[in-house]
Coordinates of C-alpha atoms in Angstrom, one line a residue:
M1 CA 23.8 49.6 41.7
E2 CA 23.0 53.2 42.6
T3 CA 20.9 53.8 45.7
A4 CA 20.4 57.6 45.1
F5 CA 18.1 59.4 42.7
S6 CA 16.8 63.0 42.3
I7 CA 14.7 65.0 39.9
D8 CA 14.8 68.7 39.3
A9 CA 12.5 69.3 36.4
L10 CA 11.2 72.6 35.1
D11 CA 9.1 71.1 32.4
T12 CA 8.4 67.9 30.5
T13 CA 11.7 67.9 28.6
S14 CA 13.7 68.1 31.8
L15 CA 11.6 65.4 33.4
V16 CA 12.5 63.1 30.6
E17 CA 16.2 64.0 30.9
A18 CA 16.1 63.5 34.7
F19 CA 14.9 59.9 34.3
G20 CA 16.9 59.0 31.2
E21 CA 16.4 55.2 31.0
R22 CA 16.1 54.7 34.8
G23 CA 12.9 52.8 35.6
L24 CA 12.1 52.2 31.9
D25 CA 12.3 48.4 32.0
L26 CA 13.0 45.7 34.7
S27 CA 13.1 42.7 32.3
H28 CA 16.9 42.6 32.5
F29 CA 16.7 41.3 36.0
P30 CA 16.7 37.5 35.8
T31 CA 14.5 37.0 38.8
R32 CA 11.9 39.0 40.7
T33 CA 14.1 38.6 43.9
E34 CA 17.0 40.3 42.2
R35 CA 14.7 43.0 40.9
K36 CA 13.3 43.8 44.3
R37 CA 16.8 43.9 45.9
A38 CA 18.4 46.0 43.1
G39 CA 19.6 49.3 44.6
N40 CA 17.9 48.3 47.9
G41 CA 14.5 48.4 46.2
L42 CA 15.2 51.7 44.3
E43 CA 15.0 50.2 40.8
E44 CA 11.5 48.9 41.3
E45 CA 10.4 52.1 42.9
L46 CA 11.7 54.1 39.9
Y47 CA 9.8 51.8 37.6
V48 CA 6.6 52.8 39.4
L49 CA 7.6 56.5 39.9
R50 CA 8.4 56.9 36.2
R51 CA 5.0 55.6 35.2
Y52 CA 3.2 57.7 37.7
L53 CA 4.8 61.0 36.9
F54 CA 4.8 60.5 33.1
T55 CA 1.1 59.6 33.2
L56 CA 0.3 62.7 35.3
D57 CA 2.3 64.8 32.8
A58 CA 0.5 63.3 29.8
A59 CA -2.8 64.2 31.4
R60 CA -1.7 67.8 32.4
L61 CA -2.0 66.9 36.1
L62 CA 1.7 67.4 37.0
S63 CA 2.6 70.9 38.3
Y64 CA 6.1 72.1 37.6
P65 CA 8.7 72.7 38.8
V66 CA 9.1 69.2 40.2
K67 CA 11.8 68.4 42.7
L68 CA 12.0 64.9 44.2
S69 CA 14.8 62.9 45.9
K70 CA 15.0 59.4 47.3
S71 CA 14.2 59.2 51.0
E72 CA 12.4 56.9 53.5
T73 CA 8.8 57.3 54.7
P74 CA 7.9 58.5 52.2
D75 CA 10.0 56.9 49.5
F76 CA 10.5 60.2 47.7
V77 CA 10.3 63.8 49.1
G78 CA 10.3 67.2 47.4
T79 CA 8.0 69.8 46.0
T80 CA 5.7 70.3 43.0
D81 CA 5.1 73.9 42.1
G82 CA 6.7 74.9 45.4
A83 CA 4.4 72.9 47.6
A84 CA 5.9 70.1 49.8
L85 CA 5.0 66.6 48.7
G86 CA 6.0 63.0 49.2
V87 CA 5.4 59.9 47.1
E88 CA 5.0 56.6 48.9
I89 CA 5.1 53.5 46.7
T90 CA 3.9 50.0 47.7
E91 CA 2.4 46.8 46.3
A92 CA -1.2 45.8 46.4
T93 CA -0.9 42.1 46.8
S94 CA -1.3 39.2 49.2
S95 CA 1.4 37.3 51.2
A96 CA 0.1 34.0 49.8
D97 CA 0.6 35.1 46.2
Q98 CA 4.1 36.5 47.0
R99 CA 5.2 33.2 48.5
E100 CA 3.8 31.3 45.6
M101 CA 5.6 33.5 43.0
T102 CA 8.9 33.0 44.9
I103 CA 8.5 29.2 45.0
Q104 CA 7.5 29.0 41.3
E105 CA 10.4 31.2 40.3
R106 CA 12.8 28.9 42.2
S107 CA 11.3 25.8 40.5
G108 CA 12.0 27.2 37.1
Q109 CA 8.8 25.6 35.8
P110 CA 5.6 27.1 34.5
A111 CA 2.6 26.3 36.7
L112 CA -1.1 27.1 37.0
L113 CA -2.1 29.8 39.6
G114 CA -2.4 28.3 43.0
T115 CA -0.1 25.4 42.3
Y116 CA 2.3 26.4 45.1
G117 CA -0.2 27.6 47.6
G118 CA -1.3 31.1 46.4
R119 CA -4.9 32.1 45.9
Y120 CA -7.0 30.2 43.4
R121 CA -5.6 26.7 44.1
G122 CA -7.8 24.4 42.1
G123 CA -9.2 27.3 40.1
I124 CA -11.4 30.3 41.0
R125 CA -14.6 29.2 42.6
D126 CA -17.1 32.1 43.1
D127 CA -20.6 31.6 44.5
A128 CA -21.2 35.3 45.2
L129 CA -24.1 37.3 43.7
P130 CA -23.1 39.0 40.3
E131 CA -23.6 42.5 41.7
R132 CA -20.8 41.9 44.2
G133 CA -18.3 41.6 41.2
R134 CA -16.1 38.8 40.2
R135 CA -14.0 37.1 42.8
A136 CA -10.6 38.3 41.4
D137 CA -12.0 41.9 41.3
R138 CA -13.0 41.7 44.9
D139 CA -9.7 40.1 45.9
L140 CA -7.7 42.8 44.2
T141 CA -9.9 45.5 45.8
A142 CA -9.2 43.9 49.2
D143 CA -5.4 44.0 48.3
V144 CA -5.7 47.7 47.6
M145 CA -7.6 48.6 50.7
R146 CA -5.3 46.6 52.9
A147 CA -2.3 48.5 51.5
V148 CA -4.1 51.8 52.0
R149 CA -4.8 51.0 55.6
R150 CA -1.2 49.9 56.2
K151 CA 0.3 53.1 54.8
R152 CA -2.2 55.8 55.7
G153 CA -1.2 56.0 59.3
L154 CA 2.6 56.2 58.9
S155 CA 4.6 59.2 60.2
Y156 CA 5.7 60.8 57.0
Q157 CA 8.3 63.5 56.6
T158 CA 6.1 65.6 54.4
P159 CA 2.8 67.3 55.1
Q160 CA 1.1 65.3 52.3
V161 CA 1.8 62.2 50.3
D162 CA 0.6 60.6 47.1
L163 CA 0.1 57.0 47.9
V164 CA 1.0 55.0 44.7
L165 CA 0.0 51.4 44.7
Y166 CA 1.0 48.9 42.0
A167 CA -1.1 45.7 41.7
N168 CA 0.8 42.5 41.8
G169 CA -0.3 38.9 42.4
N170 CA -2.8 36.3 41.3
A171 CA -5.8 38.6 41.7
N172 CA -4.1 41.2 39.5
M173 CA -3.6 38.7 36.8
M174 CA -7.2 37.5 36.9
A175 CA -9.1 40.7 37.6
D176 CA -10.8 42.6 34.8
F177 CA -10.1 46.3 34.9
A178 CA -13.6 47.3 33.6
T179 CA -15.2 45.7 36.6
F180 CA -12.4 46.2 39.2
S181 CA -12.2 49.9 38.7
P182 CA -15.7 50.9 39.8
L183 CA -15.5 48.3 42.6
V184 CA -12.3 49.7 44.1
C185 CA -13.5 53.3 43.7
Q186 CA -16.7 52.4 45.6
Q187 CA -14.6 51.1 48.5
L188 CA -12.4 54.2 48.5
D189 CA -15.5 56.4 48.5
R190 CA -17.0 54.4 51.4
W191 CA -13.8 54.6 53.5
S192 CA -12.8 58.2 52.3
A193 CA -13.0 59.7 55.8
A194 CA -10.6 57.0 57.1
V195 CA -8.3 57.2 54.1
T196 CA -7.8 61.0 54.5
A197 CA -8.4 61.3 58.2
S198 CA -4.8 62.2 59.1
G199 CA -4.7 64.8 56.3
R200 CA -1.5 63.2 55.1
V201 CA -2.8 61.3 52.1
R202 CA -3.4 63.7 49.2
R203 CA -4.4 61.1 46.7
V204 CA -4.4 57.4 46.0
A205 CA -3.1 56.2 42.7
I206 CA -3.6 52.5 41.7
M207 CA -1.6 51.1 38.8
K208 CA -3.1 48.1 37.0
E209 CA -1.5 47.7 33.6
P210 CA -2.3 49.3 31.3
K211 CA -4.3 51.9 33.4
L212 CA -3.9 54.2 36.3
I213 CA -6.8 55.2 38.7
L214 CA -6.3 58.5 40.4
W215 CA -8.6 59.0 43.5
D216 CA -8.5 62.1 45.7
R217 CA -12.1 62.5 46.8
P218 CA -15.4 60.6 46.7
G219 CA -17.1 60.4 43.3
R220 CA -14.2 61.9 41.5
P221 CA -11.8 59.2 40.3
I222 CA -9.8 59.7 37.1
V223 CA -8.7 56.8 34.8
M224 CA -5.7 57.3 32.6
N225 CA -3.5 55.3 30.3
L226 CA -0.2 54.4 31.9
Y227 CA 2.9 55.8 30.1
T228 CA 6.5 54.6 30.4
T229 CA 7.6 57.4 28.1
L230 CA 5.7 60.5 27.2
P231 CA 3.2 60.2 24.3
P232 CA 3.5 62.5 21.2
Q233 CA 0.2 64.2 22.1
K234 CA -1.4 64.9 25.5
D235 CA -3.6 62.1 26.7
V236 CA -7.4 62.5 27.2
V237 CA -8.4 62.2 30.8
T238 CA -11.6 60.3 31.4
S239 CA -13.5 60.0 34.7
T240 CA -15.1 56.7 35.8
T241 CA -18.8 56.7 36.5

């Protein structure tokens, strides 16, 4: 399995050529453990990177030429339109859910969420006021903010990074995008000074199938359809309210 990857794209066509079929699909890995270990994590990172860049391109938000290569801290380093940039990829999840998914996978048997100790054992009980949002939406928002806090203070090789989070875990499976999206954007707005305090985080991107939330300043999130391959026509960009 290859552990190196680079992109040198002048336009949409060369971006497609640079990826080929890399990162297109992960279903050929029999287990999530094998998927995460493939190429020392590279295959899963390319799965996320592909969706991020193709989605930006479809929305006319990707500045060419794009040059990126595999690195560490951040995961990919390079330039867009001549400006130095890094891309850091991480999960928005909880350790309890990750442990449960591993145990369930080893059992080989289907099970209800929470059966093996993850969140929502015995079902989702939520006594909070409706205006606080559904429990799964709040939990996924907490997953996102925890990942942002963990990653924003790292010493990156590049002056700025795009922090790309992909939702994974019980909360992701149960959360409703329509109610999760404004909730997580409110939290990012509230903590905007802390998120961007170091000047290193250029934007936060949150992938929750089938959508991507792009946040770079308070009150200005952008919601887009996620793309694994480029659509025939440019996507319409819509802002959340």
